[in-house]
Amino acid sequence: MTPATLSPIAGRLGNGRPGRLKVFLGAAPGVGKTYRMLDEGRRRAERGTDVVVAFVECHKRPHTEEMLSGLEVLPRAVRDYRGTSFTEMDTDAVLERAPQLALVDELPHSNVPGGRHAKRWEDIDDLLAAGIDVITTVNIQHLESLNDVVEKITGVPQRETVPDEVVRRAHQIELVDMPAEALRRRMAHGNVYAPEKVDAALSNYFRVGNLSALRELALLWVAGRVDEALQKYRSEHGIGRVWETRERVVVALTGGPEGETLIRRAARIADRSAGGNVLAVHIARSDGLADASPAALARQRALVESLGGTFHSVVGDHVPTALLDFARAESATQLVMGTSRRGRLAHFLTGRGVGETTVEQSGDIDVHMVTHERARRGRLLATPSSSLPRVRRVAGPLTGLVIPILLTVLLSHTRDSLNLTTDALLFLLAVVGVACIGGVASALLASITASLLLNWFFIPPIHRFTIGETNNVLALAVFAVVAVTVATVVDQSLRLSRRAANATAEAETLSSVAGSILRGDHTVEVLLRRTREAFGMDSAELVRRTGPDGGTGDTDADTVAAPVGPDDVLVLRGRRLAASERRVFVAFAGHVAAALERARLAEAAAEVEPVKAADRMRTALLAAVSHDLRTPIASGWAAVSSLRSRDVAFSDEDRDELLATAEESLARLNRLVDNLLDMSRLQAGALTLHLLPTALAEVLPPALDSLPETAVPVVTQGVADAADILADPPLLERVIANLVTNAVRHTPPGKKVLVSASALGERVELRVIDQGPGLRAEDRDRVFEAFQRMGDTDNATGLGLGLALSRGLTEAMGGTLTPEDTPGGGLTMVVSLPAATPAAFEEEALA
C-alpha cells in the first residue's frame, strides 16, 4: 500500500501523526510478554481508547486466553499454501477498522506467501504509517544482531529474525523479566508448554545456564537502548555536563611503556562499579608525525580489548583539548593519565605539561594521575644520529667553507658595480644553499665564514677585522642573525619534510599489511614473506628464544631481531636497518605476533572441536533418549502392569487392546535401539554388509508393513518393473522404512506419499515423494545430521536419526541419498544404487 492510499485512513483517525510503537521484550518464551500486552490493552480500553486485537497467539495458555475477555478480536485472514490452510493477521481489515491501538503478537513472524509483506514487522509499519498505535512482543533471540550469539548459547538456530533497527525505533521498549528458576517453575506447572513437552524443554533450551545467559543479553541490550535515549536527550537539550549514570573510565595512552600500567589501573577503577566501561584513547597529531610506537600501541590495544574495553584513536594537535572533548563526548566520569615522563630540566624550561593542563580544564571529570617507573626519567623517543645521507654529511661542511670563498673571489671582480647591501644578500643566499645541502650545522659554519669574509673584503676599512661605521656593524649583525635564522628554518622544514615522507611510507607499508590481514592473508607465512619484501632482506623467519638473554638482540651486523611472543623471535637477515626502519619493523613484529597467536588459537580450537562435537552429540543423544525411549517403555509398562493386575477384570477386547499397546511399544523401542546401534556401527566403521542382487518388489512390501498405521496412503509406481540392484536387503528395507516414515509424517491429511522406481544408466533410482512443506535449500545438509528434527523441537517425533542413518546405510552400500523439491510443493528423497550387473559384481569383488 502506497502512502497515497494510507493518507485517507490517517485522516479518518484524525490525529495526522504516525502511530507509536511499543515493544514488550522478553529473554525467552513464557516470561509473560503476551499477557502483559493484553493487560495493557485492557487498561487502555477501560480508559476509553479504541483497542482491537489484530493478532495474538495464546499457545493454549488459559491465563493468557482469559485476558482476551472484553477485547475486540479481529478475524484472521486464511491463506492456503502447499495444500494447507494457515491464518495470518488481516492487515487490510485492521486498516479498514482504523482503531487507535492494535495489539499484534510475535513481531519477527514470517508471513505465509500471499499477503502484503513477507514479515509481520513490515505489516506493522503499514499500521504505524496509517496513524495506528501498535503494541507488539519479541524475544531477545529473534534480534538479528544477536542471532549467532543465541545459537552458540542454546545450540538452536533462530529462523525468525527482525532487524534491530525495527525494535530500536520503537517509542517505548519494556523489558518483561523473569528469573530462570521462576520460568522453569512456570513450565513445570504446565503454564507454558503442554505436559508431554515439558521434560524435553527443561533439559534442552530452558536449562538454567541458557536462560541466565539470555536474560543477561536482554538486560544489556535494553540498557544500551536506554543509554542511547539518554545521549539523544542530552544532545537535544544541549546538556554538556556529565551525568554519572554509569562509570565510563577513559585512559589516555601515549604509546609509551607506562600504557599497560594505566590500562590495568583503569580496569580496576571500572570494576568497582557494575557495568563500568573502559575506553582507551590515543591522541595522534594531525601532521602524522607522532613519536608513538606502533608496536606498543598494538600491544596496549590487545590488552584493552582482552579486559573488555575499547580502543580509540583521535587526531588533534592540542592533546588536553582533544582528550577532554573525547571524554565529554563519551560521557566519561573518570580520566586516567600517567605522570609526565619529562625530566626536571625540561619541566622547568617548558612549564606546565599535558597532565597539569588537563586537570585544570577537566571540569566535572575526575582525573587520576598514575605514577609509573618512567616518571620524570625523560622520554624514550627514537632519535637517530642523523637523517642525512653520508655524502651530504661530508659535503655540507665543505660547501660551508668553499662556497663563501668562491663567492668572495667572484665579488672581488665586481666591487665597483655592486654595493655592500647586494654583497650581503648574495652571501645570505649562499648560506641558505649550504643549509639545504648540509643542514643547520653546515649553515652555521657557512654563516661564520661569510661574516668574516664580508668583514675583511667588503666592509670598510678593507682587509681589517674592524668596522668603521656603526651602520655597517648593525648590517653585519643583522646578516649573521638572518643567516642563522633562515638556515635553521630551512633545515627544520627539510627535517619535517623527511619525517612526513617517512611517516607516509610507514603508513602505506602498515596499511598494506593491515589490508592483507583484512583480506584473509593473515597466515604467519604470508606475513613473513611480506616483512622480507618490505625491508628488502634476504630472509625472514621465526626462531625459538635461546641464551640467557632470550635471544632478542642482533647476532651480527646484518641481522635484526624483535620478540613476537614469550618463546619466539622474528629475525631478518640481509642488511642493517636504519633507526627509522626499526620502528616499522617492530610494528611488523606486532602483526606477526598477533597472527602467530591466532594460528595457535585456531590450532587449539581445531583440537577442541572433535571434543565439542562429541559433547554436542552426547547432549543431543541424552536429550532425545530421555523422551523417546521413556515413552514406549512407559506405555508398554503400563499395559503389562494393567494385565497383571488382579483388581480389574478385563474383557477379551480390552485385553487384546492392552496386548497390542504393549506389542507396539516394544516394537517402537526395538526400532529405536536398532537405529542407535546401527548409527554407532556406521560411525565406528564396523557395519557388516552382504551385498546381493535384490529386487525392490521383494524389499518394499515388508518395509511398508513395518510402518505404524497412518491416514496418509502410500502408493507405489514402477517398482515391479525395476531392475535388480546390488544391496543388502535388510539394510535397504531399513532405509525405505525410514524414508517413508519421514514422508508420511510431513504429508498433510488428504495427500499421499508416492514411492517410484526407475533406471538411470547402470543405476536404479528409488524416489520417496511427499507433498508436505518441503525443505529450505540451506537445510538440505543439516537434515542428514544426527538428532536433527527440521521444524520440530519438542522431541515428540523420534530421535532424529532416521535420515542420518538412511544416508549412512545407503552410502555404505555404494549408493547416494539426495533431497529434491517435489513439483507443486513437498520433498523428494532420491536413493540411487548400482544395478546388479556383472560389472557391478566385479567392482564389489575387487573392493
mmCIF file of N, CA and C in Angstrom, residues 727-832:
data_model
loop_
_atom_site.group_PDB
_atom_site.id
_atom_site.type_symbol
_atom_site.label_atom_id
_atom_site.label_comp_id
_atom_site.label_asym_id
_atom_site.label_seq_id
_atom_site.Cartn_x
_atom_site.Cartn_y
_atom_site.Cartn_z
ATOM 1 N N ALA A 727 22.511 -54.659 -3.289
ATOM 2 C CA ALA A 727 22.250 -54.061 -1.982
ATOM 3 C C ALA A 727 22.194 -55.149 -0.924
ATOM 4 N N ASP A 728 22.186 -54.695 0.330
ATOM 5 C CA ASP A 728 21.972 -55.575 1.474
ATOM 6 C C ASP A 728 20.478 -55.496 1.800
ATOM 7 N N PRO A 729 19.706 -56.549 1.563
ATOM 8 C CA PRO A 729 18.232 -56.449 1.684
ATOM 9 C C PRO A 729 17.756 -55.912 3.022
ATOM 10 N N PRO A 730 18.221 -56.442 4.174
ATOM 11 C CA PRO A 730 17.710 -55.883 5.448
ATOM 12 C C PRO A 730 18.018 -54.393 5.616
ATOM 13 N N LEU A 731 19.236 -54.002 5.195
ATOM 14 C CA LEU A 731 19.587 -52.586 5.342
ATOM 15 C C LEU A 731 18.764 -51.719 4.400
ATOM 16 N N LEU A 732 18.546 -52.192 3.179
ATOM 17 C CA LEU A 732 17.728 -51.426 2.242
ATOM 18 C C LEU A 732 16.304 -51.294 2.768
ATOM 19 N N GLU A 733 15.803 -52.362 3.388
ATOM 20 C CA GLU A 733 14.471 -52.295 3.973
ATOM 21 C C GLU A 733 14.405 -51.216 5.046
ATOM 22 N N ARG A 734 15.460 -51.128 5.867
ATOM 23 C CA ARG A 734 15.514 -50.087 6.909
ATOM 24 C C ARG A 734 15.505 -48.691 6.278
ATOM 25 N N VAL A 735 16.292 -48.527 5.191
ATOM 26 C CA VAL A 735 16.354 -47.222 4.530
ATOM 27 C C VAL A 735 14.978 -46.808 4.016
ATOM 28 N N ILE A 736 14.297 -47.737 3.317
ATOM 29 C CA ILE A 736 12.988 -47.408 2.752
ATOM 30 C C ILE A 736 11.986 -47.110 3.865
ATOM 31 N N ALA A 737 12.009 -47.898 4.933
ATOM 32 C CA ALA A 737 11.077 -47.671 6.033
ATOM 33 C C ALA A 737 11.292 -46.301 6.663
ATOM 34 N N ASN A 738 12.533 -45.922 6.878
ATOM 35 C CA ASN A 738 12.805 -44.613 7.484
ATOM 36 C C ASN A 738 12.353 -43.478 6.572
ATOM 37 N N LEU A 739 12.633 -43.581 5.259
ATOM 38 C CA LEU A 739 12.275 -42.506 4.337
ATOM 39 C C LEU A 739 10.758 -42.375 4.213
ATOM 40 N N VAL A 740 10.059 -43.510 4.123
ATOM 41 C CA VAL A 740 8.605 -43.444 4.002
ATOM 42 C C VAL A 740 7.994 -42.909 5.296
ATOM 43 N N THR A 741 8.515 -43.331 6.445
ATOM 44 C CA THR A 741 8.023 -42.814 7.725
ATOM 45 C C THR A 741 8.169 -41.298 7.793
ATOM 46 N N ASN A 742 9.318 -40.785 7.371
ATOM 47 C CA ASN A 742 9.549 -39.342 7.376
ATOM 48 C C ASN A 742 8.596 -38.638 6.413
ATOM 49 N N ALA A 743 8.366 -39.229 5.235
ATOM 50 C CA ALA A 743 7.462 -38.617 4.256
ATOM 51 C C ALA A 743 6.038 -38.583 4.772
ATOM 52 N N VAL A 744 5.588 -39.696 5.393
ATOM 53 C CA VAL A 744 4.222 -39.750 5.934
ATOM 54 C C VAL A 744 4.038 -38.708 7.030
ATOM 55 N N ARG A 745 5.058 -38.540 7.872
ATOM 56 C CA ARG A 745 4.953 -37.607 8.990
ATOM 57 C C ARG A 745 4.734 -36.182 8.499
ATOM 58 N N HIS A 746 5.336 -35.797 7.369
ATOM 59 C CA HIS A 746 5.249 -34.417 6.897
ATOM 60 C C HIS A 746 4.197 -34.215 5.815
ATOM 61 N N THR A 747 3.429 -35.246 5.484
ATOM 62 C CA THR A 747 2.390 -35.105 4.470
ATOM 63 C C THR A 747 1.062 -34.800 5.152
ATOM 64 N N PRO A 748 0.384 -33.741 4.775
ATOM 65 C CA PRO A 748 -0.883 -33.379 5.432
ATOM 66 C C PRO A 748 -1.990 -34.379 5.064
ATOM 67 N N PRO A 749 -3.029 -34.474 5.894
ATOM 68 C CA PRO A 749 -4.156 -35.360 5.587
ATOM 69 C C PRO A 749 -4.782 -35.000 4.243
ATOM 70 N N GLY A 750 -5.235 -36.017 3.537
ATOM 71 C CA GLY A 750 -5.820 -35.801 2.225
ATOM 72 C C GLY A 750 -4.825 -35.900 1.096
ATOM 73 N N LYS A 751 -3.532 -35.941 1.412
ATOM 74 C CA LYS A 751 -2.487 -36.101 0.406
ATOM 75 C C LYS A 751 -1.938 -37.524 0.494
ATOM 76 N N LYS A 752 -1.040 -37.876 -0.413
ATOM 77 C CA LYS A 752 -0.481 -39.220 -0.436
ATOM 78 C C LYS A 752 1.024 -39.158 -0.588
ATOM 79 N N VAL A 753 1.662 -40.307 -0.278
ATOM 80 C CA VAL A 753 3.109 -40.471 -0.467
ATOM 81 C C VAL A 753 3.303 -41.450 -1.615
ATOM 82 N N LEU A 754 4.165 -41.077 -2.570
ATOM 83 C CA LEU A 754 4.419 -41.904 -3.750
ATOM 84 C C LEU A 754 5.829 -42.474 -3.679
ATOM 85 N N VAL A 755 5.956 -43.799 -3.880
ATOM 86 C CA VAL A 755 7.250 -44.474 -3.958
ATOM 87 C C VAL A 755 7.389 -45.013 -5.374
ATOM 88 N N SER A 756 8.361 -44.465 -6.134
ATOM 89 C CA SER A 756 8.535 -44.864 -7.527
ATOM 90 C C SER A 756 9.961 -45.312 -7.769
ATOM 91 N N ALA A 757 10.150 -46.124 -8.815
ATOM 92 C CA ALA A 757 11.471 -46.627 -9.182
ATOM 93 C C ALA A 757 11.662 -46.485 -10.677
ATOM 94 N N SER A 758 12.920 -46.178 -11.080
ATOM 95 C CA SER A 758 13.232 -46.034 -12.498
ATOM 96 C C SER A 758 14.720 -46.274 -12.688
ATOM 97 N N ALA A 759 15.104 -46.663 -13.921
ATOM 98 C CA ALA A 759 16.506 -46.921 -14.254
ATOM 99 C C ALA A 759 17.149 -45.646 -14.769
ATOM 100 N N LEU A 760 18.412 -45.446 -14.449
ATOM 101 C CA LEU A 760 19.193 -44.319 -14.936
ATOM 102 C C LEU A 760 20.602 -44.817 -15.215
ATOM 103 N N GLY A 761 20.869 -45.171 -16.481
ATOM 104 C CA GLY A 761 22.157 -45.749 -16.818
ATOM 105 C C GLY A 761 22.322 -47.107 -16.159
ATOM 106 N N GLU A 762 23.425 -47.267 -15.445
ATOM 107 C CA GLU A 762 23.690 -48.517 -14.745
ATOM 108 C C GLU A 762 23.298 -48.433 -13.277
ATOM 109 N N ARG A 763 22.384 -47.539 -12.973
ATOM 110 C CA ARG A 763 21.909 -47.389 -11.608
ATOM 111 C C ARG A 763 20.385 -47.386 -11.593
ATOM 112 N N VAL A 764 19.831 -47.643 -10.438
ATOM 113 C CA VAL A 764 18.390 -47.622 -10.241
ATOM 114 C C VAL A 764 18.074 -46.569 -9.181
ATOM 115 N N GLU A 765 17.114 -45.703 -9.471
ATOM 116 C CA GLU A 765 16.731 -44.642 -8.538
ATOM 117 C C GLU A 765 15.364 -44.956 -7.927
ATOM 118 N N LEU A 766 15.324 -44.936 -6.611
ATOM 119 C CA LEU A 766 14.080 -45.098 -5.858
ATOM 120 C C LEU A 766 13.722 -43.740 -5.275
ATOM 121 N N ARG A 767 12.529 -43.251 -5.589
ATOM 122 C CA ARG A 767 12.106 -41.922 -5.151
ATOM 123 C C ARG A 767 10.959 -42.043 -4.157
ATOM 124 N N VAL A 768 11.122 -41.397 -3.002
ATOM 125 C CA VAL A 768 10.063 -41.307 -1.993
ATOM 126 C C VAL A 768 9.570 -39.865 -2.009
ATOM 127 N N ILE A 769 8.347 -39.645 -2.485
ATOM 128 C CA ILE A 769 7.844 -38.303 -2.792
ATOM 129 C C ILE A 769 6.710 -37.964 -1.828
ATOM 130 N N ASP A 770 6.877 -36.829 -1.114
ATOM 131 C CA ASP A 770 5.784 -36.356 -0.254
ATOM 132 C C ASP A 770 5.281 -35.019 -0.751
ATOM 133 N N GLN A 771 4.177 -34.568 -0.211
ATOM 134 C CA GLN A 771 3.570 -33.289 -0.578
ATOM 135 C C GLN A 771 3.437 -32.392 0.647
ATOM 136 N N GLY A 772 4.467 -32.435 1.491
ATOM 137 C CA GLY A 772 4.467 -31.644 2.715
ATOM 138 C C GLY A 772 5.009 -30.249 2.499
ATOM 139 N N PRO A 773 5.515 -29.605 3.560
ATOM 140 C CA PRO A 773 6.006 -28.218 3.463
ATOM 141 C C PRO A 773 7.319 -28.079 2.727
ATOM 142 N N GLY A 774 8.014 -29.192 2.447
ATOM 143 C CA GLY A 774 9.291 -29.093 1.749
ATOM 144 C C GLY A 774 10.430 -28.731 2.683
ATOM 145 N N LEU A 775 11.580 -28.397 2.087
ATOM 146 C CA LEU A 775 12.787 -28.139 2.863
ATOM 147 C C LEU A 775 13.534 -26.986 2.227
ATOM 148 N N ARG A 776 13.991 -26.049 3.049
ATOM 149 C CA ARG A 776 14.763 -24.929 2.531
ATOM 150 C C ARG A 776 16.117 -25.402 2.027
ATOM 151 N N ALA A 777 16.677 -24.674 1.060
ATOM 152 C CA ALA A 777 17.938 -25.090 0.453
ATOM 153 C C ALA A 777 19.063 -25.151 1.483
ATOM 154 N N GLU A 778 19.082 -24.185 2.444
ATOM 155 C CA GLU A 778 20.168 -24.165 3.424
ATOM 156 C C GLU A 778 20.060 -25.291 4.442
ATOM 157 N N ASP A 779 18.904 -25.995 4.479
ATOM 158 C CA ASP A 779 18.731 -27.079 5.451
ATOM 159 C C ASP A 779 18.975 -28.456 4.852
ATOM 160 N N ARG A 780 19.339 -28.535 3.595
ATOM 161 C CA ARG A 780 19.433 -29.836 2.939
ATOM 162 C C ARG A 780 20.612 -30.665 3.418
ATOM 163 N N ASP A 781 21.629 -30.029 3.956
ATOM 164 C CA ASP A 781 22.724 -30.797 4.546
ATOM 165 C C ASP A 781 22.455 -31.082 6.020
ATOM 166 N N ARG A 782 21.884 -30.106 6.719
ATOM 167 C CA ARG A 782 21.643 -30.292 8.148
ATOM 168 C C ARG A 782 20.625 -31.386 8.432
ATOM 169 N N VAL A 783 19.710 -31.630 7.473
ATOM 170 C CA VAL A 783 18.663 -32.610 7.723
ATOM 171 C C VAL A 783 19.235 -34.021 7.870
ATOM 172 N N PHE A 784 20.455 -34.241 7.361
ATOM 173 C CA PHE A 784 21.072 -35.558 7.454
ATOM 174 C C PHE A 784 22.012 -35.678 8.657
ATOM 175 N N GLU A 785 22.077 -34.639 9.505
ATOM 176 C CA GLU A 785 22.869 -34.737 10.722
ATOM 177 C C GLU A 785 22.080 -35.486 11.792
ATOM 178 N N ALA A 786 22.807 -36.200 12.621
ATOM 179 C CA ALA A 786 22.142 -36.975 13.671
ATOM 180 C C ALA A 786 21.432 -36.044 14.656
ATOM 181 N N PHE A 787 20.264 -36.490 15.126
ATOM 182 C CA PHE A 787 19.469 -35.797 16.142
ATOM 183 C C PHE A 787 18.936 -34.454 15.653
ATOM 184 N N GLN A 788 18.748 -34.307 14.339
ATOM 185 C CA GLN A 788 18.153 -33.095 13.793
ATOM 186 C C GLN A 788 16.699 -33.365 13.448
ATOM 187 N N ARG A 789 15.813 -32.485 13.957
ATOM 188 C CA ARG A 789 14.397 -32.572 13.603
ATOM 189 C C ARG A 789 14.014 -31.249 12.955
ATOM 190 N N MET A 790 14.020 -31.199 11.645
ATOM 191 C CA MET A 790 13.726 -29.953 10.955
ATOM 192 C C MET A 790 12.271 -29.565 11.184
ATOM 193 N N GLY A 791 12.085 -28.398 11.756
ATOM 194 C CA GLY A 791 10.737 -27.914 12.024
ATOM 195 C C GLY A 791 10.075 -28.539 13.218
ATOM 196 N N ASP A 792 10.836 -29.292 14.065
ATOM 197 C CA ASP A 792 10.236 -29.963 15.218
ATOM 198 C C ASP A 792 11.226 -29.919 16.352
ATOM 199 N N THR A 793 10.902 -29.219 17.428
ATOM 200 C CA THR A 793 11.820 -29.085 18.558
ATOM 201 C C THR A 793 11.239 -29.608 19.855
ATOM 202 N N ASP A 794 10.215 -30.421 19.788
ATOM 203 C CA ASP A 794 9.581 -30.864 21.036
ATOM 204 C C ASP A 794 9.927 -32.288 21.409
ATOM 205 N N ASN A 795 10.841 -32.939 20.649
ATOM 206 C CA ASN A 795 11.279 -34.299 20.977
ATOM 207 C C ASN A 795 10.132 -35.303 20.974
ATOM 208 N N ALA A 796 9.093 -35.048 20.191
ATOM 209 C CA ALA A 796 7.935 -35.923 20.223
ATOM 210 C C ALA A 796 7.831 -36.804 18.991
ATOM 211 N N THR A 797 8.783 -36.751 18.078
ATOM 212 C CA THR A 797 8.646 -37.483 16.825
ATOM 213 C C THR A 797 9.882 -38.305 16.514
ATOM 214 N N GLY A 798 10.542 -38.853 17.501
ATOM 215 C CA GLY A 798 11.687 -39.718 17.255
ATOM 216 C C GLY A 798 12.994 -39.063 17.600
ATOM 217 N N LEU A 799 14.044 -39.867 17.513
ATOM 218 C CA LEU A 799 15.364 -39.399 17.901
ATOM 219 C C LEU A 799 16.001 -38.464 16.882
ATOM 220 N N GLY A 800 15.449 -38.385 15.691
ATOM 221 C CA GLY A 800 16.088 -37.590 14.665
ATOM 222 C C GLY A 800 17.253 -38.315 14.024
ATOM 223 N N LEU A 801 17.218 -39.659 14.039
ATOM 224 C CA LEU A 801 18.286 -40.464 13.450
ATOM 225 C C LEU A 801 17.906 -41.042 12.096
ATOM 226 N N GLY A 802 16.621 -40.977 11.735
ATOM 227 C CA GLY A 802 16.147 -41.691 10.566
ATOM 228 C C GLY A 802 16.891 -41.327 9.297
ATOM 229 N N LEU A 803 16.949 -40.024 8.954
ATOM 230 C CA LEU A 803 17.588 -39.605 7.720
ATOM 231 C C LEU A 803 19.102 -39.764 7.790
ATOM 232 N N ALA A 804 19.700 -39.474 8.955
ATOM 233 C CA ALA A 804 21.136 -39.669 9.105
ATOM 234 C C ALA A 804 21.510 -41.123 8.901
ATOM 235 N N LEU A 805 20.743 -42.020 9.508
ATOM 236 C CA LEU A 805 21.016 -43.448 9.364
ATOM 237 C C LEU A 805 20.763 -43.900 7.928
ATOM 238 N N SER A 806 19.715 -43.392 7.309
ATOM 239 C CA SER A 806 19.409 -43.788 5.934
ATOM 240 C C SER A 806 20.538 -43.397 4.982
ATOM 241 N N ARG A 807 21.048 -42.172 5.104
ATOM 242 C CA ARG A 807 22.157 -41.776 4.231
ATOM 243 C C ARG A 807 23.391 -42.622 4.509
ATOM 244 N N GLY A 808 23.686 -42.881 5.783
ATOM 245 C CA GLY A 808 24.859 -43.684 6.110
ATOM 246 C C GLY A 808 24.760 -45.096 5.553
ATOM 247 N N LEU A 809 23.587 -45.729 5.685
ATOM 248 C CA LEU A 809 23.410 -47.083 5.166
ATOM 249 C C LEU A 809 23.472 -47.092 3.639
ATOM 250 N N THR A 810 22.872 -46.075 3.007
ATOM 251 C CA THR A 810 22.886 -46.013 1.545
ATOM 252 C C THR A 810 24.305 -45.858 1.023
ATOM 253 N N GLU A 811 25.076 -44.965 1.621
ATOM 254 C CA GLU A 811 26.451 -44.771 1.172
ATOM 255 C C GLU A 811 27.309 -45.992 1.458
ATOM 256 N N ALA A 812 27.024 -46.701 2.555
ATOM 257 C CA ALA A 812 27.765 -47.928 2.838
ATOM 258 C C ALA A 812 27.526 -48.979 1.768
ATOM 259 N N MET A 813 26.339 -48.980 1.143
ATOM 260 C CA MET A 813 26.037 -49.933 0.075
ATOM 261 C C MET A 813 26.470 -49.425 -1.296
ATOM 262 N N GLY A 814 27.212 -48.329 -1.350
ATOM 263 C CA GLY A 814 27.691 -47.799 -2.622
ATOM 264 C C GLY A 814 26.706 -46.906 -3.325
ATOM 265 N N GLY A 815 25.720 -46.393 -2.622
ATOM 266 C CA GLY A 815 24.712 -45.538 -3.236
ATOM 267 C C GLY A 815 24.762 -44.120 -2.716
ATOM 268 N N THR A 816 23.775 -43.331 -3.105
ATOM 269 C CA THR A 816 23.651 -41.943 -2.652
ATOM 270 C C THR A 816 22.217 -41.672 -2.253
ATOM 271 N N LEU A 817 22.042 -40.737 -1.327
ATOM 272 C CA LEU A 817 20.716 -40.296 -0.899
ATOM 273 C C LEU A 817 20.715 -38.774 -0.947
ATOM 274 N N THR A 818 19.899 -38.193 -1.824
ATOM 275 C CA THR A 818 19.880 -36.747 -2.019
ATOM 276 C C THR A 818 18.439 -36.243 -1.991
ATOM 277 N N PRO A 819 18.219 -35.032 -1.462
ATOM 278 C CA PRO A 819 16.871 -34.443 -1.456
ATOM 279 C C PRO A 819 16.631 -33.586 -2.695
ATOM 280 N N GLU A 820 15.403 -33.563 -3.173
ATOM 281 C CA GLU A 820 14.982 -32.703 -4.275
ATOM 282 C C GLU A 820 13.625 -32.108 -3.940
ATOM 283 N N ASP A 821 13.312 -30.991 -4.607
ATOM 284 C CA ASP A 821 11.988 -30.390 -4.446
ATOM 285 C C ASP A 821 10.959 -31.182 -5.234
ATOM 286 N N THR A 822 9.798 -31.398 -4.639
ATOM 287 C CA THR A 822 8.683 -32.024 -5.337
ATOM 288 C C THR A 822 7.943 -30.962 -6.150
ATOM 289 N N PRO A 823 7.741 -31.180 -7.447
ATOM 290 C CA PRO A 823 6.961 -30.200 -8.222
ATOM 291 C C PRO A 823 5.593 -29.985 -7.592
ATOM 292 N N GLY A 824 5.242 -28.717 -7.375
ATOM 293 C CA GLY A 824 3.975 -28.400 -6.740
ATOM 294 C C GLY A 824 4.061 -28.312 -5.239
ATOM 295 N N GLY A 825 5.240 -28.574 -4.665
ATOM 296 C CA GLY A 825 5.425 -28.460 -3.219
ATOM 297 C C GLY A 825 5.687 -29.792 -2.570
ATOM 298 N N GLY A 826 6.664 -29.841 -1.696
ATOM 299 C CA GLY A 826 6.994 -31.063 -0.992
ATOM 300 C C GLY A 826 8.454 -31.417 -1.164
ATOM 301 N N LEU A 827 8.826 -32.610 -0.704
ATOM 302 C CA LEU A 827 10.212 -33.054 -0.715
ATOM 303 C C LEU A 827 10.283 -34.455 -1.317
ATOM 304 N N THR A 828 11.300 -34.659 -2.137
ATOM 305 C CA THR A 828 11.541 -35.969 -2.746
ATOM 306 C C THR A 828 12.911 -36.461 -2.321
ATOM 307 N N MET A 829 12.947 -37.650 -1.720
ATOM 308 C CA MET A 829 14.208 -38.283 -1.360
ATOM 309 C C MET A 829 14.563 -39.311 -2.430
ATOM 310 N N VAL A 830 15.765 -39.144 -3.030
ATOM 311 C CA VAL A 830 16.187 -39.992 -4.146
ATOM 312 C C VAL A 830 17.295 -40.920 -3.666
ATOM 313 N N VAL A 831 17.012 -42.243 -3.687
ATOM 314 C CA VAL A 831 18.007 -43.257 -3.357
ATOM 315 C C VAL A 831 18.528 -43.836 -4.665
ATOM 316 N N SER A 832 19.813 -43.673 -4.927
ATOM 317 C CA SER A 832 20.427 -44.184 -6.155
ATOM 318 C C SER A 832 21.399 -45.290 -5.777
#
